[in-house]
């Protein structure tokens, strides 16, 4: 087995190779004069693990090219983050099922797919190969335990992530709960007042994705108003669109971390151990 990764997943790919004790395949990435992506891979093995977060259009194209370049081996696709996964329903006639479109596109030419904390696991049915979703909630929980020692209160910003928060909190037997959220627009949410025992507590808000940070910023302001001593945040996928980290700092969030499913400066949590276990 060898590991190959797109440019978006170099850190996770290298960590995964280390965990599994296998080699990585060198890839030369470049561009044609018109801006199109180009790559040349080194020698593959009979079995190749392709690690490729899809967080923008170039990352998607690189993944498609890499799968095609590895067409002589048996391929497992590790898809740490899948853009468009939240668009799994049609809200207006004529809209695409974007999650399905991406799932179908990336899974041609692969024999197995592994996703990490896919927003809605029902999307797994759209891949053209057997697909499995793994959760790194235990790894997020380990960060919570290490960084927030003083009996933290773990909260999810909505009931959709309540199970995730329960799994995170389960690592240390921490208190956990969720907030009621109503989305007003793509960037604004309303958190209905709820009687949470946040006063005097260290609060950690956990979610699968932080995108604009609107969800979290609103929740953090409310919790600090209620007397939380500190609010930190941890997520799996740090999208951080449109200056999200600045918005969160302005809302009083003390620290924001994410995992390496999308590689960021604050990727303090790794998915490598959990993915390695699934691949063994
Ligand atoms: C929604 O259901 C997700 O779990 C996240 O809460 C949401 O995607 C975060 O979006 P934003 O950071 O833009 O509020």
Tab-separated table of C-alpha atoms and ligand atoms in Angstrom:
chain	number	residue	atom	x	y	z
A	1	UNK	CA	0.000	0.000	0.000
A	2	UNK	CA	1.131	3.545	-0.730
A	3	UNK	CA	-0.351	6.932	0.091
A	4	UNK	CA	-0.775	9.706	-2.422
A	5	UNK	CA	-2.351	13.052	-1.707
A	6	UNK	CA	-3.477	16.206	-3.394
A	7	UNK	CA	-1.931	19.528	-2.419
A	8	UNK	CA	-4.879	20.196	-0.111
A	9	UNK	CA	-4.111	17.139	2.045
A	10	UNK	CA	-0.319	16.977	2.292
A	11	UNK	CA	-0.155	17.120	6.092
A	12	UNK	CA	-2.863	14.536	6.670
A	13	UNK	CA	-1.439	12.321	3.898
A	14	UNK	CA	2.056	12.373	5.432
A	15	UNK	CA	0.693	11.719	8.928
A	16	UNK	CA	-1.367	8.831	7.633
A	17	UNK	CA	1.649	7.294	5.922
A	18	UNK	CA	3.557	7.598	9.199
A	19	UNK	CA	0.783	5.941	11.191
A	20	UNK	CA	0.537	3.068	8.696
A	21	UNK	CA	4.288	2.760	8.143
A	22	UNK	CA	3.931	2.995	4.367
A	23	UNK	CA	5.521	5.180	1.711
A	24	UNK	CA	4.017	8.219	0.068
A	25	UNK	CA	3.987	8.637	-3.687
A	26	UNK	CA	5.710	11.769	-4.906
A	27	UNK	CA	3.584	13.937	-7.200
A	28	UNK	CA	4.714	16.911	-9.260
A	29	UNK	CA	1.936	19.462	-9.418
A	30	UNK	CA	2.011	22.306	-11.931
A	31	UNK	CA	-0.242	24.265	-14.255
A	32	UNK	CA	-0.560	24.603	-17.981
A	33	UNK	CA	-0.200	28.134	-19.385
A	34	UNK	CA	-3.998	28.502	-19.493
A	35	UNK	CA	-4.270	27.748	-15.764
A	36	UNK	CA	-5.408	24.138	-16.041
A	37	UNK	CA	-4.032	21.745	-13.420
A	38	UNK	CA	-1.347	19.245	-14.352
A	39	UNK	CA	0.302	16.483	-12.362
A	40	UNK	CA	2.742	13.621	-12.776
A	41	UNK	CA	2.803	10.929	-10.129
A	42	UNK	CA	5.617	8.612	-9.105
A	43	UNK	CA	5.323	4.803	-9.026
A	44	UNK	CA	2.176	3.425	-7.414
A	45	UNK	CA	1.647	0.135	-5.589
A	46	UNK	CA	-1.019	-2.541	-6.137
A	47	UNK	CA	-3.063	-0.677	-3.555
A	48	UNK	CA	-3.139	3.105	-3.369
A	49	UNK	CA	-4.790	5.336	-0.785
A	50	UNK	CA	-5.680	8.707	-2.271
A	51	UNK	CA	-6.075	11.408	0.377
A	52	UNK	CA	-7.843	14.430	-1.011
A	53	UNK	CA	-9.931	17.024	0.782
A	54	UNK	CA	-12.268	18.776	-1.621
A	55	UNK	CA	-12.548	22.311	-0.322
A	56	UNK	CA	-12.510	24.218	-3.603
A	57	UNK	CA	-12.755	23.684	-7.353
A	58	UNK	CA	-9.005	23.247	-7.904
A	59	UNK	CA	-8.858	20.596	-5.178
A	60	UNK	CA	-11.706	18.772	-6.903
A	61	UNK	CA	-9.924	18.828	-10.251
A	62	UNK	CA	-6.654	17.637	-8.684
A	63	UNK	CA	-8.506	14.726	-7.125
A	64	UNK	CA	-10.131	13.745	-10.413
A	65	UNK	CA	-6.772	13.877	-12.187
A	66	UNK	CA	-5.033	11.915	-9.441
A	67	UNK	CA	-7.624	9.134	-9.499
A	68	UNK	CA	-7.198	8.876	-13.248
A	69	UNK	CA	-3.403	8.818	-12.885
A	70	UNK	CA	-3.720	5.894	-10.450
A	71	UNK	CA	-5.957	3.810	-12.714
A	72	UNK	CA	-3.649	0.784	-12.592
A	73	UNK	CA	-4.019	0.167	-8.859
A	74	UNK	CA	-6.807	-0.621	-6.452
A	75	UNK	CA	-7.762	2.728	-5.010
A	76	UNK	CA	-9.252	3.776	-1.700
A	77	UNK	CA	-10.306	7.403	-1.609
A	78	UNK	CA	-10.001	9.153	1.743
A	79	UNK	CA	-12.179	12.236	1.450
A	80	UNK	CA	-11.456	14.142	4.666
A	81	UNK	CA	-13.709	17.053	3.712
A	82	UNK	CA	-16.313	17.167	0.997
A	83	UNK	CA	-17.493	20.562	-0.182
A	84	UNK	CA	-21.171	20.772	-1.150
A	85	UNK	CA	-22.023	17.988	1.328
A	86	UNK	CA	-24.475	20.311	3.073
A	87	UNK	CA	-26.498	20.705	-0.140
A	88	UNK	CA	-28.229	17.378	0.128
A	89	UNK	CA	-31.791	18.578	-0.540
A	90	UNK	CA	-33.618	20.475	-3.271
A	91	UNK	CA	-35.196	23.627	-1.864
A	92	UNK	CA	-36.357	25.016	-5.245
A	93	UNK	CA	-37.282	23.284	-8.495
A	94	UNK	CA	-34.326	23.164	-10.839
A	95	UNK	CA	-31.659	23.000	-8.154
A	96	UNK	CA	-29.081	20.222	-8.292
A	97	UNK	CA	-28.497	17.741	-5.513
A	98	UNK	CA	-24.977	19.108	-5.235
A	99	UNK	CA	-23.836	16.569	-2.654
A	100	UNK	CA	-24.873	13.773	-4.993
A	101	UNK	CA	-23.114	15.406	-7.950
A	102	UNK	CA	-19.827	15.654	-6.062
A	103	UNK	CA	-20.124	12.165	-4.558
A	104	UNK	CA	-20.694	10.632	-7.965
A	105	UNK	CA	-17.902	12.615	-9.600
A	106	UNK	CA	-15.164	11.763	-7.104
A	107	UNK	CA	-15.934	8.075	-6.736
A	108	UNK	CA	-15.595	6.947	-10.344
A	109	UNK	CA	-12.381	4.899	-10.568
A	110	UNK	CA	-12.120	4.167	-6.855
A	111	UNK	CA	-12.931	0.941	-5.047
A	112	UNK	CA	-13.739	2.288	-1.619
A	113	UNK	CA	-14.464	5.665	-0.055
A	114	UNK	CA	-13.803	6.857	3.487
A	115	UNK	CA	-15.285	10.153	4.627
A	116	UNK	CA	-14.767	11.999	7.897
A	117	UNK	CA	-17.729	13.499	9.776
A	118	UNK	CA	-19.760	13.931	6.637
A	119	UNK	CA	-22.432	16.529	7.399
A	120	UNK	CA	-25.222	14.097	6.530
A	121	UNK	CA	-24.201	10.432	6.275
A	122	UNK	CA	-27.159	9.772	3.939
A	123	UNK	CA	-24.890	11.236	1.230
A	124	UNK	CA	-22.855	8.011	1.443
A	125	UNK	CA	-25.491	6.326	-0.718
A	126	UNK	CA	-24.518	8.548	-3.668
A	127	UNK	CA	-20.936	7.343	-4.021
A	128	UNK	CA	-20.276	4.884	-6.819
A	129	UNK	CA	-18.197	2.679	-4.500
A	130	UNK	CA	-18.779	1.303	-0.987
A	131	UNK	CA	-18.489	4.266	1.344
A	132	UNK	CA	-18.020	4.578	5.085
A	133	UNK	CA	-18.136	7.640	7.295
A	134	UNK	CA	-15.888	7.840	10.330
A	135	UNK	CA	-16.111	10.257	13.235
A	136	UNK	CA	-13.208	11.932	14.961
A	137	UNK	CA	-15.388	13.056	17.869
A	138	UNK	CA	-13.075	11.099	20.243
A	139	UNK	CA	-10.088	13.104	18.974
A	140	UNK	CA	-11.995	16.372	19.456
A	141	UNK	CA	-12.893	15.117	22.934
A	142	UNK	CA	-9.222	14.465	23.688
A	143	UNK	CA	-8.447	18.086	22.788
A	144	UNK	CA	-11.270	19.296	25.033
A	145	UNK	CA	-9.930	17.204	27.906
A	146	UNK	CA	-6.399	18.485	27.445
A	147	UNK	CA	-7.144	22.151	26.854
A	148	UNK	CA	-10.185	22.657	29.069
A	149	UNK	CA	-9.340	20.812	32.239
A	150	UNK	CA	-11.666	22.576	34.613
A	151	UNK	CA	-14.963	20.667	34.215
A	152	UNK	CA	-15.935	22.118	30.820
A	153	UNK	CA	-19.472	22.342	29.515
A	154	UNK	CA	-19.599	20.992	25.959
A	155	UNK	CA	-22.287	22.529	23.762
A	156	UNK	CA	-23.365	22.059	20.193
A	157	UNK	CA	-24.900	25.119	18.542
A	158	UNK	CA	-27.911	23.132	17.288
A	159	UNK	CA	-29.650	19.818	17.821
A	160	UNK	CA	-28.161	18.485	14.568
A	161	UNK	CA	-24.744	18.369	16.236
A	162	UNK	CA	-26.051	17.245	19.644
A	163	UNK	CA	-24.950	13.645	19.116
A	164	UNK	CA	-21.512	14.871	18.064
A	165	UNK	CA	-21.280	16.956	21.261
A	166	UNK	CA	-22.339	13.927	23.315
A	167	UNK	CA	-19.562	11.843	21.752
A	168	UNK	CA	-17.010	14.598	22.345
A	169	UNK	CA	-18.107	15.026	25.956
A	170	UNK	CA	-18.115	11.265	26.485
A	171	UNK	CA	-14.310	11.218	26.367
A	172	UNK	CA	-14.071	12.949	29.719
A	173	UNK	CA	-17.555	12.425	31.090
A	174	UNK	CA	-18.215	16.164	30.647
A	175	UNK	CA	-21.614	17.870	30.791
A	176	UNK	CA	-23.116	18.475	27.358
A	177	UNK	CA	-26.139	20.137	25.848
A	178	UNK	CA	-27.291	21.889	22.683
A	179	UNK	CA	-28.650	25.283	21.757
A	180	UNK	CA	-31.758	25.977	19.672
A	181	UNK	CA	-30.738	27.699	16.455
A	182	UNK	CA	-32.853	29.377	13.790
A	183	UNK	CA	-31.048	30.331	10.582
A	184	UNK	CA	-32.014	33.823	9.348
A	185	UNK	CA	-29.683	33.978	6.327
A	186	UNK	CA	-26.496	32.401	5.014
A	187	UNK	CA	-24.471	34.330	7.596
A	188	UNK	CA	-26.840	35.063	10.492
A	189	UNK	CA	-28.463	32.793	13.045
A	190	UNK	CA	-30.710	33.405	16.028
A	191	UNK	CA	-30.091	31.356	19.164
A	192	UNK	CA	-33.216	31.197	21.261
A	193	UNK	CA	-32.547	32.036	24.916
A	194	UNK	CA	-32.227	28.886	26.929
A	195	UNK	CA	-31.522	28.407	30.601
A	196	UNK	CA	-28.101	26.834	30.417
A	197	UNK	CA	-25.907	26.439	33.450
A	198	UNK	CA	-23.149	28.375	31.718
A	199	UNK	CA	-22.462	30.817	34.515
A	200	UNK	CA	-18.999	30.350	35.915
A	201	UNK	CA	-18.262	27.501	33.477
A	202	UNK	CA	-15.628	27.012	30.820
A	203	UNK	CA	-17.673	26.377	27.692
A	204	UNK	CA	-16.500	24.568	24.599
A	205	UNK	CA	-18.756	24.817	21.559
A	206	UNK	CA	-18.251	21.926	19.172
A	207	UNK	CA	-19.599	21.468	15.658
A	208	UNK	CA	-18.824	19.461	12.560
A	209	UNK	CA	-18.190	22.570	10.444
A	210	UNK	CA	-17.374	26.189	11.117
A	211	UNK	CA	-18.062	28.024	7.881
A	212	UNK	CA	-18.843	31.730	8.289
A	213	UNK	CA	-18.695	31.395	12.056
A	214	UNK	CA	-22.105	33.063	12.310
A	215	UNK	CA	-23.580	30.159	14.263
A	216	UNK	CA	-20.778	30.126	16.758
A	217	UNK	CA	-20.347	33.868	17.182
A	218	UNK	CA	-23.999	34.268	18.089
A	219	UNK	CA	-23.835	31.382	20.542
A	220	UNK	CA	-20.614	32.653	22.124
A	221	UNK	CA	-22.007	36.148	22.737
A	222	UNK	CA	-25.061	34.671	24.413
A	223	UNK	CA	-23.030	32.360	26.619
A	224	UNK	CA	-20.624	35.094	27.693
A	225	UNK	CA	-23.649	37.268	28.550
A	226	UNK	CA	-24.882	34.396	30.701
A	227	UNK	CA	-21.618	34.444	32.647
A	228	UNK	CA	-19.491	31.763	31.004
A	229	UNK	CA	-15.924	32.370	32.162
A	230	UNK	CA	-14.439	31.475	28.792
A	231	UNK	CA	-15.755	30.207	25.464
A	232	UNK	CA	-13.589	28.097	23.188
A	233	UNK	CA	-14.562	26.298	19.999
A	234	UNK	CA	-13.522	23.119	18.255
A	235	UNK	CA	-14.736	21.698	14.978
A	236	UNK	CA	-13.788	18.963	12.565
A	237	UNK	CA	-13.830	20.998	9.349
A	238	UNK	CA	-12.419	24.526	9.594
A	239	UNK	CA	-13.801	26.216	6.499
A	240	UNK	CA	-13.498	29.703	8.027
A	241	UNK	CA	-15.123	31.568	5.143
A	242	UNK	CA	-15.200	35.359	4.937
A	243	UNK	CA	-12.994	36.196	7.910
A	244	UNK	CA	-14.742	33.762	10.253
A	245	UNK	CA	-11.846	33.606	12.716
A	246	UNK	CA	-11.883	37.398	13.060
A	247	UNK	CA	-15.638	37.376	13.665
A	248	UNK	CA	-15.194	34.744	16.351
A	249	UNK	CA	-12.414	36.662	18.064
A	250	UNK	CA	-14.593	39.776	17.996
A	251	UNK	CA	-17.424	37.769	19.569
A	252	UNK	CA	-15.134	36.906	22.479
A	253	UNK	CA	-14.237	33.334	21.559
A	254	UNK	CA	-10.944	32.674	23.289
A	255	UNK	CA	-9.604	29.947	21.013
A	256	UNK	CA	-10.780	28.156	17.875
A	257	UNK	CA	-9.290	24.890	16.685
A	258	UNK	CA	-10.098	22.465	13.920
A	259	UNK	CA	-8.738	19.216	12.554
A	260	UNK	CA	-6.504	18.564	9.571
A	261	UNK	CA	-9.401	17.465	7.347
A	262	UNK	CA	-8.907	20.984	5.999
A	263	UNK	CA	-5.324	22.036	6.658
A	264	UNK	CA	-5.174	25.284	8.600
A	265	UNK	CA	-2.723	27.018	10.951
A	266	UNK	CA	-5.045	26.062	13.838
A	267	UNK	CA	-5.458	22.386	12.841
A	268	UNK	CA	-4.600	21.125	16.338
A	269	UNK	CA	-6.508	17.858	15.974
A	270	UNK	CA	-5.602	15.121	13.516
A	271	UNK	CA	-7.858	12.654	11.748
A	272	UNK	CA	-4.840	10.464	10.895
A	273	UNK	CA	-5.205	7.960	13.741
A	274	UNK	CA	-8.874	7.321	13.094
A	275	UNK	CA	-8.409	7.051	9.318
A	276	UNK	CA	-5.420	4.728	9.794
A	277	UNK	CA	-7.522	2.446	11.990
A	278	UNK	CA	-10.249	2.327	9.342
A	279	UNK	CA	-7.687	1.459	6.648
A	280	UNK	CA	-5.937	-1.312	8.575
B	1	LIG	C1	-25.040	23.151	10.313
B	1	LIG	O1	-25.944	22.353	10.429
B	1	LIG	C2	-23.616	22.818	10.642
B	1	LIG	O2	-23.519	21.846	11.634
B	1	LIG	C3	-22.868	24.055	11.102
B	1	LIG	O3	-23.464	24.515	12.304
B	1	LIG	C4	-22.943	25.151	10.101
B	1	LIG	O4	-22.638	24.669	8.832
B	1	LIG	C5	-21.988	26.261	10.461
B	1	LIG	O5	-22.134	27.294	9.554
B	1	LIG	P1	-21.659	28.766	9.899
B	1	LIG	O6	-20.293	28.691	10.501
B	1	LIG	O7	-21.682	29.478	8.569
B	1	LIG	O8	-22.655	29.350	10.865
